[in-house]
Amino acid sequence: MLTARMGHVRGTRARTDCAADLGGHVRILFTTVALPGHLFPLVPLAWACRALGHEVMVATTDNFLAEVARAGLPVTSCGPESGLRDLRSAAAVALDGDRHPALSMSDQRYAHGLAFARIARRSLDGLRALTGTWRPDVVVSERAELAGPIAAAALGVPSAELHWGAAPLPEYRSAAAAELAGELGDLGLDDLPDPGLLLNPWPPSVRGTYADRHYTLRAVPYNGEARVPAWMLSAADRPRVCLTLGTVLPRLGRHGGAEFLLPLLDRLAGLGLEIVIAVDDEIAATWPRLPDAVRFAGRLPMSHALSTCALSINHGGQGTALTSLAAGTPQLLLPRFDDQFDNADAVVKSGAGLRLLPEEITATIVARRCAELLEDEAYRTAARGIAAEIAAQPSPVVACRRLETLVA
């Protein structure tokens, strides 16, 4: 067995049993950019692959190794630098309407596609070196991680993409193909490789028609390492509302910081609500004293928190929006940039929430929309219907079986 494994590492393709025997041992490499919201959708699928006996490895950059390890997955480095400064710069420009009023949504997305392409360029050499020694049978990448499918094509093995969000985002792909034209040409590729399988955890009734041919897998929320406090296991004595703006916005100043939150919290407290705020602990520690209506502010296991909440107030990030849908919790969405608007629109069209555009957001209007969502049972009925649809989709274990069929 050891000899066969070592031969495989050196590049032999002698293992022919995998496609014929779907219970065979397959090596699966997962790749992700160094952002929690991009890793988290991959985690349940990677767990399922390990539970079925497959050999799993996650590749990411040095600064993100600990986050992957906390998810209980084997992880290795494909480079020392994440390149996230490019992405954060693009996000900051998209948010700065005063300095960049003419920046269209298409331009914003093209800028994000360029940023992800530059991240891929920094990772590609390390990833190709890794796949030359730890030779996978299939590579699974989240949709923004572009080095994985390129390395898979260079190696001659199939790739799969885990889709996220409700937007097709063609600008990402066109920008990345232009930015990486040299690297693609060196490998004899004319364009970014197409995945052999597109996996999508968004339910068919909510996502766009562009995704009709995607393979649907059940959204099993993973939101990072967090403890479940005892109070969260009991029903609240008044409506509980979860407020979160994700992992990026709170780090970009006024768009998600205390100066935005404090007036809003005062208004929400006036509605007689219990408020929990999901935010990284180090950010919460910098805030001044919060109103008494705030039960907790810090890192929370979102899937557990939302199952006890009457309402989710969030930024329309793909992970938070989908976790809220899976919990059957109505949403008030406050999108700020890029695909957040598409995710918010998809939730609104489903009947499970309301959306406010950036220019509409004031503490008074947010509180008014919250009251509407809490009073009208139609939103909760729609949200619960979508949660039932999500629960009926194939589990990550079934999706792993589908992955096995890619291996020839």
PDB file of N, CA and C in Angstrom, residues 15-27 52-55 401 404-405:
ATOM      1  N   ARG A  15      -4.069   4.065 -10.323  1.00  0.00           N
ATOM      2  CA  ARG A  15      -5.276   3.752  -9.562  1.00  0.00           C
ATOM      3  C   ARG A  15      -6.483   3.924 -10.463  1.00  0.00           C
ATOM      4  N   THR A  16      -7.091   2.849 -10.888  1.00  0.00           N
ATOM      5  CA  THR A  16      -8.209   2.903 -11.825  1.00  0.00           C
ATOM      6  C   THR A  16      -9.521   2.511 -11.182  1.00  0.00           C
ATOM      7  N   ASP A  17      -9.476   2.252  -9.859  1.00  0.00           N
ATOM      8  CA  ASP A  17     -10.677   1.724  -9.227  1.00  0.00           C
ATOM      9  C   ASP A  17     -11.630   2.809  -8.775  1.00  0.00           C
ATOM     10  N   CYS A  18     -11.215   4.073  -8.773  1.00  0.00           N
ATOM     11  CA  CYS A  18     -12.013   5.104  -8.102  1.00  0.00           C
ATOM     12  C   CYS A  18     -13.365   5.336  -8.762  1.00  0.00           C
ATOM     13  N   ALA A  19     -13.370   5.473 -10.087  1.00  0.00           N
ATOM     14  CA  ALA A  19     -14.646   5.741 -10.749  1.00  0.00           C
ATOM     15  C   ALA A  19     -15.550   4.520 -10.730  1.00  0.00           C
ATOM     16  N   ALA A  20     -14.950   3.340 -10.855  1.00  0.00           N
ATOM     17  CA  ALA A  20     -15.762   2.129 -10.874  1.00  0.00           C
ATOM     18  C   ALA A  20     -16.327   1.810  -9.506  1.00  0.00           C
ATOM     19  N   ASP A  21     -15.522   2.037  -8.482  1.00  0.00           N
ATOM     20  CA  ASP A  21     -15.952   1.750  -7.113  1.00  0.00           C
ATOM     21  C   ASP A  21     -16.102   3.072  -6.396  1.00  0.00           C
ATOM     22  N   LEU A  22     -17.326   3.569  -6.273  1.00  0.00           N
ATOM     23  CA  LEU A  22     -17.549   4.885  -5.691  1.00  0.00           C
ATOM     24  C   LEU A  22     -17.168   4.936  -4.229  1.00  0.00           C
ATOM     25  N   GLY A  23     -16.887   3.792  -3.626  1.00  0.00           N
ATOM     26  CA  GLY A  23     -16.408   3.805  -2.256  1.00  0.00           C
ATOM     27  C   GLY A  23     -14.902   3.863  -2.188  1.00  0.00           C
ATOM     28  N   GLY A  24     -14.214   3.998  -3.353  1.00  0.00           N
ATOM     29  CA  GLY A  24     -12.764   3.988  -3.388  1.00  0.00           C
ATOM     30  C   GLY A  24     -12.161   5.197  -2.707  1.00  0.00           C
ATOM     31  N   HIS A  25     -10.853   5.109  -2.453  1.00  0.00           N
ATOM     32  CA  HIS A  25     -10.113   6.147  -1.759  1.00  0.00           C
ATOM     33  C   HIS A  25      -9.677   7.199  -2.769  1.00  0.00           C
ATOM     34  N   VAL A  26     -10.170   8.408  -2.627  1.00  0.00           N
ATOM     35  CA  VAL A  26      -9.877   9.496  -3.553  1.00  0.00           C
ATOM     36  C   VAL A  26      -9.156  10.605  -2.804  1.00  0.00           C
ATOM     37  N   ARG A  27      -8.163  11.178  -3.460  1.00  0.00           N
ATOM     38  CA  ARG A  27      -7.486  12.356  -2.895  1.00  0.00           C
ATOM     39  C   ARG A  27      -8.173  13.619  -3.407  1.00  0.00           C
ATOM     40  N   LEU A  52     -16.402   9.827   4.459  1.00  0.00           N
ATOM     41  CA  LEU A  52     -16.549   8.725   3.516  1.00  0.00           C
ATOM     42  C   LEU A  52     -15.235   7.998   3.261  1.00  0.00           C
ATOM     43  N   GLY A  53     -14.190   8.417   3.949  1.00  0.00           N
ATOM     44  CA  GLY A  53     -12.920   7.710   3.853  1.00  0.00           C
ATOM     45  C   GLY A  53     -11.941   8.275   2.853  1.00  0.00           C
ATOM     46  N   HIS A  54     -12.244   9.431   2.278  1.00  0.00           N
ATOM     47  CA  HIS A  54     -11.340  10.018   1.300  1.00  0.00           C
ATOM     48  C   HIS A  54     -10.245  10.828   1.996  1.00  0.00           C
ATOM     49  N   GLU A  55      -9.173  11.047   1.272  1.00  0.00           N
ATOM     50  CA  GLU A  55      -8.046  11.815   1.798  1.00  0.00           C
ATOM     51  C   GLU A  55      -8.227  13.268   1.368  1.00  0.00           C
ATOM     52  N   ARG A 401     -20.352  11.909  -3.259  1.00  0.00           N
ATOM     53  CA  ARG A 401     -20.510  10.799  -4.201  1.00  0.00           C
ATOM     54  C   ARG A 401     -20.502  11.318  -5.648  1.00  0.00           C
ATOM     55  N   GLU A 404     -16.992  11.967  -6.735  1.00  0.00           N
ATOM     56  CA  GLU A 404     -16.256  10.742  -7.055  1.00  0.00           C
ATOM     57  C   GLU A 404     -16.392  10.367  -8.529  1.00  0.00           C
ATOM     58  N   THR A 405     -17.527  10.715  -9.130  1.00  0.00           N
ATOM     59  CA  THR A 405     -17.753  10.334 -10.524  1.00  0.00           C
ATOM     60  C   THR A 405     -16.867  11.118 -11.490  1.00  0.00           C
TER      61      THR A 405
END
